[in-house]
Tab-separated table of C-alpha atoms in Angstrom:
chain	number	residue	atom	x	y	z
A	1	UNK	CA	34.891	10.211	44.172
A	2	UNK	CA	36.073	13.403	46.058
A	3	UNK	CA	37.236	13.631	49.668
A	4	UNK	CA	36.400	16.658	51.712
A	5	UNK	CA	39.081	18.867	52.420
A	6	UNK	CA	40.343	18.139	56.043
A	7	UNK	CA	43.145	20.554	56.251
A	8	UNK	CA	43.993	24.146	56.669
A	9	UNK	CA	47.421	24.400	56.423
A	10	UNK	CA	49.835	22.882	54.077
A	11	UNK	CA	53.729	23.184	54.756
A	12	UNK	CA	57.248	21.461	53.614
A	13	UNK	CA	59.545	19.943	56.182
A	14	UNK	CA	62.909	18.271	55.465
A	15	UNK	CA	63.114	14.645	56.519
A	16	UNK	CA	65.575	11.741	56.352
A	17	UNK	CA	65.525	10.358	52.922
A	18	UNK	CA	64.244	13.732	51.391
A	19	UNK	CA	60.991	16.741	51.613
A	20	UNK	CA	57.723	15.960	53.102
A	21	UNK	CA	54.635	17.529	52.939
A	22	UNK	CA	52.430	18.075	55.736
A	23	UNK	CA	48.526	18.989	55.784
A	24	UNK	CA	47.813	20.442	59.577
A	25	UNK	CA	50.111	18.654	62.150
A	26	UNK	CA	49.604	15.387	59.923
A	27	UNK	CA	52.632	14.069	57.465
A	28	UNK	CA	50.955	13.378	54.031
A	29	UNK	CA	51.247	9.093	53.011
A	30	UNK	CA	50.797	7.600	49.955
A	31	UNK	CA	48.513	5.313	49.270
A	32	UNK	CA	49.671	2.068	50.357
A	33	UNK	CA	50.953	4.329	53.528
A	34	UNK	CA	54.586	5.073	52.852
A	35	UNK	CA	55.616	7.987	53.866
A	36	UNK	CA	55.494	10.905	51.100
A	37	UNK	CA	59.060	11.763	50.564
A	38	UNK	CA	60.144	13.457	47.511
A	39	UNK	CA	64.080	14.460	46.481
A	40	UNK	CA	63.586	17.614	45.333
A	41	UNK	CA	62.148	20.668	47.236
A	42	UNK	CA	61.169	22.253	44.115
A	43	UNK	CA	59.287	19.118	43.770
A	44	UNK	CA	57.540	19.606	46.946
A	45	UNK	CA	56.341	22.615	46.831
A	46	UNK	CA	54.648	22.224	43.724
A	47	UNK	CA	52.782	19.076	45.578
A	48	UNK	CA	52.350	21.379	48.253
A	49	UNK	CA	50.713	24.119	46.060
A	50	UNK	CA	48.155	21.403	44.247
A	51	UNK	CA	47.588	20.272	48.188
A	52	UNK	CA	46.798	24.183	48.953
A	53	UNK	CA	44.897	24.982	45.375
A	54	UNK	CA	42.528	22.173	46.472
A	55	UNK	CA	38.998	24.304	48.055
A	56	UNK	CA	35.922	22.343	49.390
A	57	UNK	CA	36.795	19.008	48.529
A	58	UNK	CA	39.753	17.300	47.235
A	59	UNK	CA	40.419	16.772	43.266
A	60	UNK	CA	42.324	14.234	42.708
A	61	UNK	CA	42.649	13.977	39.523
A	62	UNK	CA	43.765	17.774	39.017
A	63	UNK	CA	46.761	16.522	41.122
A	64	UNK	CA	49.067	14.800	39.006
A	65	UNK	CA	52.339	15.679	40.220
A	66	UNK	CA	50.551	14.321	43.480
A	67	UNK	CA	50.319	11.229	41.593
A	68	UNK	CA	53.633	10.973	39.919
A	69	UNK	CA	55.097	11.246	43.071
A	70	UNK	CA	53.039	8.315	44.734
A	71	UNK	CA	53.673	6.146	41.658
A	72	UNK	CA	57.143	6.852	41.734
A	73	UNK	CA	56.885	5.735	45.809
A	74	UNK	CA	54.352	2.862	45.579
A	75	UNK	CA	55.373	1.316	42.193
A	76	UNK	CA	52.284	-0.416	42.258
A	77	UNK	CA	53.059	-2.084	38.870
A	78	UNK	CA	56.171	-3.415	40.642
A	79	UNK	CA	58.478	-2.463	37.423
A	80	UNK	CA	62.033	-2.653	37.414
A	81	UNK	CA	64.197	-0.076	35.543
A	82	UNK	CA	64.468	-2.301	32.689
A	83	UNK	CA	61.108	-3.184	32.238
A	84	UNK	CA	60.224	0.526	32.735
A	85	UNK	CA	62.511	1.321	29.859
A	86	UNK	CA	61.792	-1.592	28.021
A	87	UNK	CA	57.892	-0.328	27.595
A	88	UNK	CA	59.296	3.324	26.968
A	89	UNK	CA	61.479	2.396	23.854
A	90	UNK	CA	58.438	-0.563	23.066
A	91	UNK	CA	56.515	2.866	22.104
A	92	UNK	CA	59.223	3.593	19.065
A	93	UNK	CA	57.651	0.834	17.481
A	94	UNK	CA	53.943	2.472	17.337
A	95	UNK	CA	55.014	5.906	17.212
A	96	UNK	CA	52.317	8.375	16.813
A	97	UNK	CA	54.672	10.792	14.510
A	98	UNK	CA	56.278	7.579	12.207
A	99	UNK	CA	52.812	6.119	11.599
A	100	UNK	CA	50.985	8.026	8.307
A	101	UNK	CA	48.052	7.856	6.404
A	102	UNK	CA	47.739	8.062	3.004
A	103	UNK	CA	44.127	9.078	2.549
A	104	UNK	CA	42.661	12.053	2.910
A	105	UNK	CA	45.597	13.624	0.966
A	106	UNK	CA	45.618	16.963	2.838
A	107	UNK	CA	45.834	15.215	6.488
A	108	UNK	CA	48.837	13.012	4.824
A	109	UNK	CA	50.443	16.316	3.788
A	110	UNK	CA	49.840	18.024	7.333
A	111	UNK	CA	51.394	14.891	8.791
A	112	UNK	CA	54.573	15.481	6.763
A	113	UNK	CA	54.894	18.826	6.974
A	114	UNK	CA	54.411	18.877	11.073
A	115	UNK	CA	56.040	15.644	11.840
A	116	UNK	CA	59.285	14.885	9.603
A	117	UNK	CA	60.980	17.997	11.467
A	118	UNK	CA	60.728	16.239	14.254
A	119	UNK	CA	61.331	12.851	13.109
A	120	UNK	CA	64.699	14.123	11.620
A	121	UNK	CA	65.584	16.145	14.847
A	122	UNK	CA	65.258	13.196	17.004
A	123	UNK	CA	67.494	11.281	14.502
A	124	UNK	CA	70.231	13.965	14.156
A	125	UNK	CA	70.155	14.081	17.957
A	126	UNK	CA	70.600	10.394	18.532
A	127	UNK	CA	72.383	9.667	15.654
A	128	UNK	CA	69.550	7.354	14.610
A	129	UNK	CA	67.552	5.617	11.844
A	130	UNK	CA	63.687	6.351	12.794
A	131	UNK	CA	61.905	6.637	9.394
A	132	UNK	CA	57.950	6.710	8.921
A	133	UNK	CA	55.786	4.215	7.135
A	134	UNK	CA	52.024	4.159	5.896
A	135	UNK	CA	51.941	0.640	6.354
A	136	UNK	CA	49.336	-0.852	8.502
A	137	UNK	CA	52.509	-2.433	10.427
A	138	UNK	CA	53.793	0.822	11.369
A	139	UNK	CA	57.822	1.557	11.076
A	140	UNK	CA	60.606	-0.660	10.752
A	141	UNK	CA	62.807	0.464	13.189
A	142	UNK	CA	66.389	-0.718	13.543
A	143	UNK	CA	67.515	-2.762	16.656
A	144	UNK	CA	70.285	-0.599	16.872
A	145	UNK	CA	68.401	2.677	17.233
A	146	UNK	CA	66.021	0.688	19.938
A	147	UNK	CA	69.960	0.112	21.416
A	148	UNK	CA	70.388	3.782	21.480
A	149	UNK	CA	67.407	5.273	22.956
A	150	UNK	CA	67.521	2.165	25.531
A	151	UNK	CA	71.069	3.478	26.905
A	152	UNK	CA	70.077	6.879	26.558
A	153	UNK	CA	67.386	6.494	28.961
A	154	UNK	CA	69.444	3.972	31.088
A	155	UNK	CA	70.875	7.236	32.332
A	156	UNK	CA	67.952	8.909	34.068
A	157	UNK	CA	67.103	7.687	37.590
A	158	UNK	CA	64.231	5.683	38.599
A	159	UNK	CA	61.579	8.681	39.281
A	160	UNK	CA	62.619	10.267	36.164
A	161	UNK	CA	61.975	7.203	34.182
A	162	UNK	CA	58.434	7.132	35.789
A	163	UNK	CA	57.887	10.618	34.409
A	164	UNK	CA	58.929	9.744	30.964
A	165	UNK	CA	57.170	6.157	30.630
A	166	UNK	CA	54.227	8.481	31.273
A	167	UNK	CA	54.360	11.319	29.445
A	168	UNK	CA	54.844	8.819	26.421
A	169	UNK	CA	51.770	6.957	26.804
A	170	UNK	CA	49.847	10.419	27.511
A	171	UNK	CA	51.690	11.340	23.936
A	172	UNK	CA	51.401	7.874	22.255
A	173	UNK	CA	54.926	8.827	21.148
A	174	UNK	CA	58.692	8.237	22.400
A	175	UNK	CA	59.930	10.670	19.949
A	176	UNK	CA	57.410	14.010	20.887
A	177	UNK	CA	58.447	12.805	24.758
A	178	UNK	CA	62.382	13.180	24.217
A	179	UNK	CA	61.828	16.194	22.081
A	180	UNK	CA	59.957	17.806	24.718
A	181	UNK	CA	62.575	16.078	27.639
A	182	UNK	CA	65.211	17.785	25.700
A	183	UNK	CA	63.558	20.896	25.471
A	184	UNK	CA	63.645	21.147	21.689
A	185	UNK	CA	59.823	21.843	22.017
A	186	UNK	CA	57.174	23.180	24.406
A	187	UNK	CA	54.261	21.259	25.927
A	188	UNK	CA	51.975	22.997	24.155
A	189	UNK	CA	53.536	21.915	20.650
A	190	UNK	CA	54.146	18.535	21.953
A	191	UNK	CA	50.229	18.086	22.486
A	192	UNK	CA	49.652	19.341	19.442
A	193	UNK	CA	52.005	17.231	17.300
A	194	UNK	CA	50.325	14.572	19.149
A	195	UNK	CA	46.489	15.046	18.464
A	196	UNK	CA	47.590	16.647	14.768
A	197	UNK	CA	44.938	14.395	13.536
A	198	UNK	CA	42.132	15.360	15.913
A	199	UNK	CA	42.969	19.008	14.959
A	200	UNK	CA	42.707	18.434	11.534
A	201	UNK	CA	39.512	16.953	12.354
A	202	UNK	CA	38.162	19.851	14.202
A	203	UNK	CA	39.671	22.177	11.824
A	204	UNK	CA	37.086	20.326	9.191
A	205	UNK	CA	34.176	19.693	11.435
A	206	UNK	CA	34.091	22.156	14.209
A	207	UNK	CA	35.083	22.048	17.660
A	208	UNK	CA	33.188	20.228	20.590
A	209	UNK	CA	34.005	22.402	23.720
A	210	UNK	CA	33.118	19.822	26.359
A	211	UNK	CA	34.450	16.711	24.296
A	212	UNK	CA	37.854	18.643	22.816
A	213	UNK	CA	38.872	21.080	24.545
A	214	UNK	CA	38.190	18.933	27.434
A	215	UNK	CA	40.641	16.507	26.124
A	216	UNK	CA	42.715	18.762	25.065
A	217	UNK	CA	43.190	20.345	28.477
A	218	UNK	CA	43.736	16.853	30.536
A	219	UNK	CA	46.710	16.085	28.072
A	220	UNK	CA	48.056	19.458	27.974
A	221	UNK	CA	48.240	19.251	32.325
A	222	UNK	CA	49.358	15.373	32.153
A	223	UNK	CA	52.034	16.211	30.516
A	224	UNK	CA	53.039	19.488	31.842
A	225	UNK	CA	53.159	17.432	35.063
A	226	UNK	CA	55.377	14.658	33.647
A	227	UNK	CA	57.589	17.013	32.309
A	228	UNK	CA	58.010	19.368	35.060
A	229	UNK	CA	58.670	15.589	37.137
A	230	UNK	CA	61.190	14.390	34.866
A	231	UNK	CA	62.663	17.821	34.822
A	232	UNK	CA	62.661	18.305	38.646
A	233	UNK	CA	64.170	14.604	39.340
A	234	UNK	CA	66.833	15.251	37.501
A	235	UNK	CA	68.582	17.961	38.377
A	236	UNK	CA	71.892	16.851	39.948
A	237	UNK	CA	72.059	20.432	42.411
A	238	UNK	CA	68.600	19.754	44.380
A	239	UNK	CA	68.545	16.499	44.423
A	240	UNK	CA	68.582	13.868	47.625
A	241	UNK	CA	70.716	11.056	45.769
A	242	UNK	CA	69.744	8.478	48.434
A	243	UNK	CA	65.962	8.619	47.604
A	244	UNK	CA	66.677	7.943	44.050
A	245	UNK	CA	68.762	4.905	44.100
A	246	UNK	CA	68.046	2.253	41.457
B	1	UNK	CA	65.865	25.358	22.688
B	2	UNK	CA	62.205	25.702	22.118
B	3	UNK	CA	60.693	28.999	21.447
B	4	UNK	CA	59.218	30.141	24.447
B	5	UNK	CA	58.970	34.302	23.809
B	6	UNK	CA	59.888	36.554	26.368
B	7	UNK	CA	60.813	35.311	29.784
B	8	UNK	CA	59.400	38.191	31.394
B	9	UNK	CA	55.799	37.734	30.065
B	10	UNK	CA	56.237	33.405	31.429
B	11	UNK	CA	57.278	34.676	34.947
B	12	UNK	CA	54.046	37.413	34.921
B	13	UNK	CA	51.783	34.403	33.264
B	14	UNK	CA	52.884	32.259	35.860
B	15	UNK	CA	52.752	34.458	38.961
B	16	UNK	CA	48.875	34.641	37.862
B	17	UNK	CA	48.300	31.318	37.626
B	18	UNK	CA	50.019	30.864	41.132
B	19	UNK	CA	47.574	33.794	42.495
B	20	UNK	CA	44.625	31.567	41.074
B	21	UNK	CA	45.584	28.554	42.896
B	22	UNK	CA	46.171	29.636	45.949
B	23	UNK	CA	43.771	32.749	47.319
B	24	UNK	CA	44.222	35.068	49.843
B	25	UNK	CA	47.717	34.806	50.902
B	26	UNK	CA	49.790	34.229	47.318
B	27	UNK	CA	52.335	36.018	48.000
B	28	UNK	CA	53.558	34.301	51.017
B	29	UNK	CA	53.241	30.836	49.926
B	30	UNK	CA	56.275	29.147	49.177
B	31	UNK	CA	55.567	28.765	45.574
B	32	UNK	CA	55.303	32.149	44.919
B	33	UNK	CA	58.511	32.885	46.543
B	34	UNK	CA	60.482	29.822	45.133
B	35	UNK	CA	59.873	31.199	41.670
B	36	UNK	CA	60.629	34.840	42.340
B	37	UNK	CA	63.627	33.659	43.836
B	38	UNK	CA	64.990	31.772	40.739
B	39	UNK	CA	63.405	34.092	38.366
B	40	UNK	CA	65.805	37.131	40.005
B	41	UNK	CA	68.556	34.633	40.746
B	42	UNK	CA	69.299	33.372	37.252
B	43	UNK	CA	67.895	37.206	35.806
B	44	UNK	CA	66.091	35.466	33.273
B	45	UNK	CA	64.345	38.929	32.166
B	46	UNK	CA	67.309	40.158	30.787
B	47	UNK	CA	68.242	38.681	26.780
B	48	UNK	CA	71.525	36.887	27.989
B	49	UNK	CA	71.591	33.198	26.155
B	50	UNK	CA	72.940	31.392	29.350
B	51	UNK	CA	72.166	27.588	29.223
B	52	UNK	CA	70.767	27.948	32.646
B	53	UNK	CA	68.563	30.622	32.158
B	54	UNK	CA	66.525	28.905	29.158
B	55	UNK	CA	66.208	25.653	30.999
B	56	UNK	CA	64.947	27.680	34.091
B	57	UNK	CA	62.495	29.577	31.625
B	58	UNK	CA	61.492	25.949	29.643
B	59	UNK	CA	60.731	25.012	33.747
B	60	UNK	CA	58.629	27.810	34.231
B	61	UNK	CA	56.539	27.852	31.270
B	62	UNK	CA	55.881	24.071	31.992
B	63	UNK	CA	54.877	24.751	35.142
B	64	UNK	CA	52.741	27.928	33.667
B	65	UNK	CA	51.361	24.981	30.919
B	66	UNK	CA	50.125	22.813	34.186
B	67	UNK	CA	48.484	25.097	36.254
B	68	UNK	CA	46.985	26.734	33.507
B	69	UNK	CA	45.378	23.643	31.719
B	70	UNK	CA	44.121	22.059	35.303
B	71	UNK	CA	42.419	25.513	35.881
B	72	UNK	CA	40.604	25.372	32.216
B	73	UNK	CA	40.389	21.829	32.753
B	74	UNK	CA	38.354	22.113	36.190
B	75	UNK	CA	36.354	24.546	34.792
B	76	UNK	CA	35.194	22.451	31.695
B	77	UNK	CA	34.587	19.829	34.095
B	78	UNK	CA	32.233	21.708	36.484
B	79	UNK	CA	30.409	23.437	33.691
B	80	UNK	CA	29.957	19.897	31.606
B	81	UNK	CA	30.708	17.050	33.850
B	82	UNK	CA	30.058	18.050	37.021
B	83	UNK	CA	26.282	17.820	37.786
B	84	UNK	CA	26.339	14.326	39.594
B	85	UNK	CA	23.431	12.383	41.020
B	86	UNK	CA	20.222	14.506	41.788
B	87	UNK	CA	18.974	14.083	45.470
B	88	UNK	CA	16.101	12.257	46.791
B	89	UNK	CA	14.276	15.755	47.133
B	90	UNK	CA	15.039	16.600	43.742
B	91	UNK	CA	13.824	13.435	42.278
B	92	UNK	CA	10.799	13.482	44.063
B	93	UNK	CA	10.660	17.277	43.105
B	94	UNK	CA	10.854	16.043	38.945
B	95	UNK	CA	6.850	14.845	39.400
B	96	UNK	CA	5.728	17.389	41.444
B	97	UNK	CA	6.089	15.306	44.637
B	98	UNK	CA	7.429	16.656	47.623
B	99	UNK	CA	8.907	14.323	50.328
B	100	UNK	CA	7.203	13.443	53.687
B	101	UNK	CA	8.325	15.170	57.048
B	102	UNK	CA	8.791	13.363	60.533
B	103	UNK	CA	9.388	15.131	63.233
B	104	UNK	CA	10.965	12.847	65.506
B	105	UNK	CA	12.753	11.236	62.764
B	106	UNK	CA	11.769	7.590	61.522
B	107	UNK	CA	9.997	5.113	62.912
């Protein structure tokens, strides 16, 4: 449900253990009451802008770097670095882009032509074997490429690791998550690699404006936001290393 | 690098979006300024190929991505989703009923 909006003015202030937001004279919490403190202040004032975009009544769920930030806080599924990477790299082995159909021919051909790029980027990149399979099992994927992505990631900080465990179960893919992490595609892309088959569907059927594009939108701004999170909790030059301790 | 097009058009794109989300005062809010200020810090409208530059450009046409897709996305929710529960008045109002007034308030 939707809060009324209780505040006039938003506004960053630097703290202790990094940038807080405040709405009015109050400091904003998260919500099991920590104090909101984020590491970078690009970071906060793009929590400060969804804070100030907000007009009657307060929408949630448009704000998900809001939410990023309080799961990266809270870590209300009390997950350790390993387990958090553990279920990223667990992804590989369901991978939206390695898992093909056969039938109807022209959606098996779309899936080739749109995904093996990819699939052989992310394997050049890594140094990796990735493949794709049609069977109902999904990939066989080498323990020593799970090895590799699992160090890879091993070197991004906790809140970054938040951001990418979610942006790949928005994408239902670890591969169209580092491509777009690395920058070797845009979000838009990304979405669309991920939902090729729902395209190919519309493209067939027709689209459903309230159903599609609907869905189409929420991904598209999920994983803008994770992006932009990873992105922003990286960065060695703005951010408060203490904050971000493992 | 992904291909973006020109930086110029992102940082317009994006200023927009920014204008959107906040009202009255865009200009002044911190937002607006922060990306102005990295926009004419890294010159990312010129057609140099400097490492920063593109990853400050892939940043701001993320950021362009999210605002833009919450906006469509709040709009597709308050034209489809957003109607919510009907009030007494207006249920009363579906068979021609109207509901009773009290002047000193219940009983």
């Amino acid at each position: 449900s939707e809060r009324k909006k209780f505040y006039q003015n938003v506004s960053i202030s630097q703290g202790e253990g990094g940038f807080e937001i405040n709405l009015d004279h109050r400091k904003l919490k998260t919500p099991q009451a920590k104090l909101f403190t984020v590491p970078s202040e690009a970071l906060a004032i793009a929590v400060a802008t969804e804070w100030d975009s907000q007009k009657d009544t307060i929408k949630f769920y448009t704000m998900h770097l809001t939410t990023l930030c309080n799961t990266a806080l809270d870590n209300p599924t009390q997950r350790n670095k390993t387990q958090l990477i553990r279920a990223a790299v667990k992804f590989l082995e369901t991978d939206t882009v390695c898992y093909r159909v056969e039938e109807p021919p022209a959606l098996a051909e779309l899936q080739k032509n749109e995904w093996d790029p990819v699939v052989a980027w992310a394997e050049k990149r890594y140094n990796v074997t990735i493949g794709s399979s049609t069977s109902i099992l999904g990939p066989n994927i080498p323990a020593s490429t799970k090895e590799t992505f699992i160090s890879h990631l091993a070197s991004y900080n906790m809140w970054a690791l938040q951001g990418i465990e979610f942006v790949i179960t928005q994408l239902k893919s670890l591969i169209l998550s580092m491509s777009l992490i690395d920058r070797h595609i845009t979000v838009e892309k990304a979405v669309l690699l991920s939902r090729l088959e729902e395209e190919y569907q519309i493209r067939r059927w027709g689209n459903v404006e309230w159903a599609h594009d609907y869905d189409l939108c929420e991904l598209r701004a999920r994983t803008a936001a994770g992006t932009l999170f990873v992105h922003l909790c990286s960065e060695s030059s703005t951010v408060k290393h203490k904050l971000l301790q493992d | 690098m992904a291909a973006l097009g020109a930086p110029l058009r992102t940082l317009r794109a994006l200023l927009r979006e920014l204008r959107h989300a906040s009202g009255r005062s865009y200009r002044d809010s911190p937002a607006y300024r922060h990306v102005l200020a990295a926009f004419r810090a890294h010159r990312v409208t010129s057609e140099k190929l400097c490492r920063a530059q593109q990853e400050l450009h892939f940043q701001a046409a993320t950021y362009l991505c999210l605002l833009r897709s919450v906006r469509e996305h709040e709009a597709l929710h308050r034209e489809y989703h957003g109607r919510g529960e009907r009030s007494p008045q207006q249920v009363a109002g579906l068979v021609g009923f109207r509901l009773p007034q009290q002047p000193g308030g219940k009983g």
